[in-house]
């Protein structure tokens, strides 16, 4: 059994929740769920840790802890990768990839911790400014609540923990109840690297019983949330005056113009749509292809998709494993069937076996079908023809979401024109929407959320600018 870790002590409970391997269905562990009283104790402990320890800790010490955590994680890459395979069902090669990215996030944070600067404000710029001096500095906020999803249990947790600690905050970490083992191990790793134990408290439980009271608690200064739109909406409503960052979902578009390198676009977009069974917030969900090359693109795309190895995520070489559970796979299967009943064609896949949904390609879709209009978060992609640049932009922007998009063309002027018009937090040219490097500013517009991650930008969101000025004696 694993449980919450508060002030370095691990809690047990009779009230537990089982964790299952999404592929085999076997129970791999139980989590002890935190009570409301334990949650309150954790928050008090974090609050004290902020004021007594983190606020006073020199930047070089915070940096050193982050560096040591990165080194420890690197030494245990395989152990952490196997954990992600077991609890999330992510194929082993992608799980190793996630650990490598997580190490990079820690290293970006280690470098940045010693370089959190402010600025001197010119005082002679305004009438009466002469004789005064002033500067703005960045101060930590206090206690940051990090609430994370199941799909990147390590890397997306570190996108919150590492910048929050680099900036000198204390953190309460509430991981997804479906994938708590990576979170548990990660918390212990930070402590082993020398982080004062109360500076990072882990609370285990459901969104309703632990997440919601955490969001409402007065001693929390900021909520950094990654997850679904409905939960993000509820958090924003409950958070009151706290600062909030919301990293939510999307139905990312990718546009293929007729002059694009089709082979490269096909190859990268097969990965972009089916990596981790499409359970990626920037997964390529809608692919718009210019009519002249539509048939060729579709033929090559179907052929490459059908060659993917689907099955056991623990086996080397598996491309597509299970979804997080059978219920989610069935929900996605119903969306496919619903679209097919309304006239869509299933060009590949469409079958479900337990939690495994075969990589599925839909054509002849219309913009009102769920597979287009909502976030599928499953291995389902729709391929749609378009005529003109204006049409491709209009189709792409016809969404409540706006996280990342991909544009494929050799015409640099067109690429920038389209990038400017797309209502997105980020646009890649000749790269898939699904690509993220961990130091870019990352986040959404519209209902994909607000605030930015990417270590440097998350640090900005996790600090407060404080102005200090002086009137000098003349
Ligand atoms: N934009 C991004 O960076 C990004 C990254 C990864 C995933 N996501 C999104 O996350 C979703 C999938 O992840 P999920 O199924 O784990 O998401 P989810 O929203 O169901 O849960 C995320 C977290 O919120 C907690 N939670 C649930 N209800 C809560 C409440 N009322 N108050 C506080 N916390 C609560 C959960 O316990 C979990 O820890 C998808 O929509 C995906 O697009 C977005
Ligand atoms: O699921 C959405 C994530 O933000 C994708 S990634 O881990 O940042 O690549």
PDB file of N, CA and C in Angstrom, residues 98 101-102 104-106 108-109 144 146 148 152-165 173 186 190 224 226 245 247 436-442 452-459 462:
ATOM      1  N   UNK A  98       9.330   9.736 -21.628  1.00  0.00           N
ATOM      2  CA  UNK A  98       8.760  10.644 -20.609  1.00  0.00           C
ATOM      3  C   UNK A  98       9.773  10.888 -19.484  1.00  0.00           C
ATOM      4  N   UNK A 101      12.411  13.335 -20.643  1.00  0.00           N
ATOM      5  CA  UNK A 101      11.899  14.713 -20.648  1.00  0.00           C
ATOM      6  C   UNK A 101      11.799  15.249 -19.219  1.00  0.00           C
ATOM      7  N   UNK A 102      11.374  14.404 -18.295  1.00  0.00           N
ATOM      8  CA  UNK A 102      11.234  14.844 -16.900  1.00  0.00           C
ATOM      9  C   UNK A 102      12.596  15.274 -16.334  1.00  0.00           C
ATOM     10  N   UNK A 104      15.002  16.533 -18.067  1.00  0.00           N
ATOM     11  CA  UNK A 104      15.285  17.845 -18.680  1.00  0.00           C
ATOM     12  C   UNK A 104      14.539  18.959 -17.954  1.00  0.00           C
ATOM     13  N   UNK A 105      13.300  18.697 -17.576  1.00  0.00           N
ATOM     14  CA  UNK A 105      12.507  19.723 -16.868  1.00  0.00           C
ATOM     15  C   UNK A 105      13.218  20.092 -15.559  1.00  0.00           C
ATOM     16  N   UNK A 106      13.697  19.080 -14.843  1.00  0.00           N
ATOM     17  CA  UNK A 106      14.423  19.353 -13.594  1.00  0.00           C
ATOM     18  C   UNK A 106      15.684  20.168 -13.871  1.00  0.00           C
ATOM     19  N   UNK A 108      16.235  22.208 -16.500  1.00  0.00           N
ATOM     20  CA  UNK A 108      15.859  23.594 -16.845  1.00  0.00           C
ATOM     21  C   UNK A 108      15.584  24.374 -15.547  1.00  0.00           C
ATOM     22  N   UNK A 109      14.906  23.721 -14.613  1.00  0.00           N
ATOM     23  CA  UNK A 109      14.529  24.407 -13.363  1.00  0.00           C
ATOM     24  C   UNK A 109      15.764  24.679 -12.510  1.00  0.00           C
ATOM     25  N   UNK A 144       1.821  26.332  -3.271  1.00  0.00           N
ATOM     26  CA  UNK A 144       1.250  26.035  -4.591  1.00  0.00           C
ATOM     27  C   UNK A 144       0.618  24.645  -4.541  1.00  0.00           C
ATOM     28  N   UNK A 146      -0.469  21.599  -6.652  1.00  0.00           N
ATOM     29  CA  UNK A 146      -0.240  21.017  -7.984  1.00  0.00           C
ATOM     30  C   UNK A 146      -1.206  19.852  -8.165  1.00  0.00           C
ATOM     31  N   UNK A 148      -2.666  17.117 -10.851  1.00  0.00           N
ATOM     32  CA  UNK A 148      -2.152  16.592 -12.124  1.00  0.00           C
ATOM     33  C   UNK A 148      -3.013  15.462 -12.706  1.00  0.00           C
ATOM     34  N   UNK A 152       0.593  11.945 -18.269  1.00  0.00           N
ATOM     35  CA  UNK A 152       2.058  12.053 -18.154  1.00  0.00           C
ATOM     36  C   UNK A 152       2.357  12.196 -16.664  1.00  0.00           C
ATOM     37  N   UNK A 153       2.242  11.074 -15.926  1.00  0.00           N
ATOM     38  CA  UNK A 153       2.246  11.188 -14.458  1.00  0.00           C
ATOM     39  C   UNK A 153       3.548  11.752 -13.899  1.00  0.00           C
ATOM     40  N   UNK A 154       4.611  11.639 -14.677  1.00  0.00           N
ATOM     41  CA  UNK A 154       5.897  12.125 -14.190  1.00  0.00           C
ATOM     42  C   UNK A 154       6.183  13.521 -14.742  1.00  0.00           C
ATOM     43  N   UNK A 155       6.147  13.629 -16.056  1.00  0.00           N
ATOM     44  CA  UNK A 155       6.593  14.885 -16.671  1.00  0.00           C
ATOM     45  C   UNK A 155       5.655  16.047 -16.363  1.00  0.00           C
ATOM     46  N   UNK A 156       4.358  15.808 -16.427  1.00  0.00           N
ATOM     47  CA  UNK A 156       3.451  16.933 -16.170  1.00  0.00           C
ATOM     48  C   UNK A 156       3.418  17.295 -14.685  1.00  0.00           C
ATOM     49  N   UNK A 157       3.740  16.355 -13.809  1.00  0.00           N
ATOM     50  CA  UNK A 157       3.879  16.700 -12.391  1.00  0.00           C
ATOM     51  C   UNK A 157       5.092  17.596 -12.219  1.00  0.00           C
ATOM     52  N   UNK A 158       6.188  17.239 -12.896  1.00  0.00           N
ATOM     53  CA  UNK A 158       7.407  18.046 -12.747  1.00  0.00           C
ATOM     54  C   UNK A 158       7.270  19.426 -13.356  1.00  0.00           C
ATOM     55  N   UNK A 159       6.388  19.576 -14.347  1.00  0.00           N
ATOM     56  CA  UNK A 159       6.171  20.921 -14.907  1.00  0.00           C
ATOM     57  C   UNK A 159       5.558  21.863 -13.867  1.00  0.00           C
ATOM     58  N   UNK A 160       5.068  21.308 -12.769  1.00  0.00           N
ATOM     59  CA  UNK A 160       4.547  22.144 -11.686  1.00  0.00           C
ATOM     60  C   UNK A 160       5.533  22.162 -10.516  1.00  0.00           C
ATOM     61  N   UNK A 161       5.962  20.971 -10.087  1.00  0.00           N
ATOM     62  CA  UNK A 161       6.809  20.882  -8.898  1.00  0.00           C
ATOM     63  C   UNK A 161       8.135  21.619  -9.097  1.00  0.00           C
ATOM     64  N   UNK A 162       8.783  21.387 -10.242  1.00  0.00           N
ATOM     65  CA  UNK A 162      10.139  21.927 -10.416  1.00  0.00           C
ATOM     66  C   UNK A 162      10.143  23.464 -10.441  1.00  0.00           C
ATOM     67  N   UNK A 163       9.297  24.131 -11.247  1.00  0.00           N
ATOM     68  CA  UNK A 163       9.325  25.597 -11.190  1.00  0.00           C
ATOM     69  C   UNK A 163       8.845  26.161  -9.858  1.00  0.00           C
ATOM     70  N   UNK A 164       7.863  25.501  -9.233  1.00  0.00           N
ATOM     71  CA  UNK A 164       7.365  26.015  -7.940  1.00  0.00           C
ATOM     72  C   UNK A 164       8.486  25.996  -6.906  1.00  0.00           C
ATOM     73  N   UNK A 165       9.241  24.901  -6.855  1.00  0.00           N
ATOM     74  CA  UNK A 165      10.322  24.796  -5.871  1.00  0.00           C
ATOM     75  C   UNK A 165      11.507  25.679  -6.272  1.00  0.00           C
ATOM     76  N   UNK A 173       1.032  18.397  -3.428  1.00  0.00           N
ATOM     77  CA  UNK A 173       0.950  17.671  -4.697  1.00  0.00           C
ATOM     78  C   UNK A 173      -0.218  16.680  -4.611  1.00  0.00           C
ATOM     79  N   UNK A 186       8.282   9.960  -6.963  1.00  0.00           N
ATOM     80  CA  UNK A 186       8.890  11.256  -7.262  1.00  0.00           C
ATOM     81  C   UNK A 186       9.027  12.091  -5.985  1.00  0.00           C
ATOM     82  N   UNK A 190      12.626  13.609  -4.357  1.00  0.00           N
ATOM     83  CA  UNK A 190      12.936  14.990  -3.940  1.00  0.00           C
ATOM     84  C   UNK A 190      13.472  14.999  -2.507  1.00  0.00           C
ATOM     85  N   UNK A 224      -2.148  25.160  -9.598  1.00  0.00           N
ATOM     86  CA  UNK A 224      -1.650  24.860 -10.931  1.00  0.00           C
ATOM     87  C   UNK A 224      -2.277  23.530 -11.339  1.00  0.00           C
ATOM     88  N   UNK A 226      -3.581  20.719 -14.306  1.00  0.00           N
ATOM     89  CA  UNK A 226      -3.623  20.166 -15.655  1.00  0.00           C
ATOM     90  C   UNK A 226      -4.659  19.056 -15.648  1.00  0.00           C
ATOM     91  N   UNK A 245      -3.639  28.520 -12.728  1.00  0.00           N
ATOM     92  CA  UNK A 245      -3.208  28.175 -14.083  1.00  0.00           C
ATOM     93  C   UNK A 245      -4.004  26.944 -14.496  1.00  0.00           C
ATOM     94  N   UNK A 247      -4.286  24.144 -17.481  1.00  0.00           N
ATOM     95  CA  UNK A 247      -3.799  23.494 -18.707  1.00  0.00           C
ATOM     96  C   UNK A 247      -4.827  22.435 -19.059  1.00  0.00           C
ATOM     97  N   UNK A 436       6.166  18.834 -28.227  1.00  0.00           N
ATOM     98  CA  UNK A 436       6.411  19.859 -27.198  1.00  0.00           C
ATOM     99  C   UNK A 436       7.840  19.718 -26.713  1.00  0.00           C
ATOM    100  N   UNK A 437       8.540  20.833 -26.682  1.00  0.00           N
ATOM    101  CA  UNK A 437       9.840  20.842 -26.011  1.00  0.00           C
ATOM    102  C   UNK A 437       9.605  21.528 -24.681  1.00  0.00           C
ATOM    103  N   UNK A 438      10.253  21.048 -23.619  1.00  0.00           N
ATOM    104  CA  UNK A 438       9.806  21.436 -22.286  1.00  0.00           C
ATOM    105  C   UNK A 438      10.208  22.838 -21.832  1.00  0.00           C
ATOM    106  N   UNK A 439      10.928  23.580 -22.686  1.00  0.00           N
ATOM    107  CA  UNK A 439      11.237  24.968 -22.300  1.00  0.00           C
ATOM    108  C   UNK A 439      10.470  25.999 -23.116  1.00  0.00           C
ATOM    109  N   UNK A 440       9.545  25.541 -23.967  1.00  0.00           N
ATOM    110  CA  UNK A 440       8.779  26.537 -24.733  1.00  0.00           C
ATOM    111  C   UNK A 440       7.615  27.039 -23.884  1.00  0.00           C
ATOM    112  N   UNK A 441       7.126  28.263 -24.154  1.00  0.00           N
ATOM    113  CA  UNK A 441       5.913  28.679 -23.453  1.00  0.00           C
ATOM    114  C   UNK A 441       4.763  27.807 -23.937  1.00  0.00           C
ATOM    115  N   UNK A 442       4.044  27.214 -23.015  1.00  0.00           N
ATOM    116  CA  UNK A 442       3.081  26.189 -23.381  1.00  0.00           C
ATOM    117  C   UNK A 442       1.784  26.394 -22.602  1.00  0.00           C
ATOM    118  N   UNK A 452       0.794  29.955 -18.484  1.00  0.00           N
ATOM    119  CA  UNK A 452       1.761  29.242 -19.324  1.00  0.00           C
ATOM    120  C   UNK A 452       2.691  28.397 -18.476  1.00  0.00           C
ATOM    121  N   UNK A 453       3.006  27.190 -19.012  1.00  0.00           N
ATOM    122  CA  UNK A 453       4.058  26.369 -18.415  1.00  0.00           C
ATOM    123  C   UNK A 453       5.260  26.397 -19.348  1.00  0.00           C
ATOM    124  N   UNK A 454       6.260  25.532 -19.046  1.00  0.00           N
ATOM    125  CA  UNK A 454       7.570  25.682 -19.686  1.00  0.00           C
ATOM    126  C   UNK A 454       8.337  26.433 -18.618  1.00  0.00           C
ATOM    127  N   UNK A 455       9.421  25.829 -18.089  1.00  0.00           N
ATOM    128  CA  UNK A 455       9.921  26.207 -16.763  1.00  0.00           C
ATOM    129  C   UNK A 455       9.996  27.721 -16.510  1.00  0.00           C
ATOM    130  N   UNK A 456      10.620  28.447 -17.441  1.00  0.00           N
ATOM    131  CA  UNK A 456      10.794  29.884 -17.239  1.00  0.00           C
ATOM    132  C   UNK A 456       9.434  30.590 -17.059  1.00  0.00           C
ATOM    133  N   UNK A 457       8.459  30.191 -17.876  1.00  0.00           N
ATOM    134  CA  UNK A 457       7.151  30.858 -17.869  1.00  0.00           C
ATOM    135  C   UNK A 457       6.333  30.427 -16.647  1.00  0.00           C
ATOM    136  N   UNK A 458       6.496  29.182 -16.243  1.00  0.00           N
ATOM    137  CA  UNK A 458       5.795  28.719 -15.039  1.00  0.00           C
ATOM    138  C   UNK A 458       6.353  29.449 -13.819  1.00  0.00           C
ATOM    139  N   UNK A 459       7.657  29.716 -13.814  1.00  0.00           N
ATOM    140  CA  UNK A 459       8.250  30.458 -12.683  1.00  0.00           C
ATOM    141  C   UNK A 459       7.638  31.856 -12.628  1.00  0.00           C
ATOM    142  N   UNK A 462       4.477  31.578 -10.984  1.00  0.00           N
ATOM    143  CA  UNK A 462       4.546  31.101  -9.605  1.00  0.00           C
ATOM    144  C   UNK A 462       5.296  32.068  -8.703  1.00  0.00           C
TER     145      UNK A 462
END
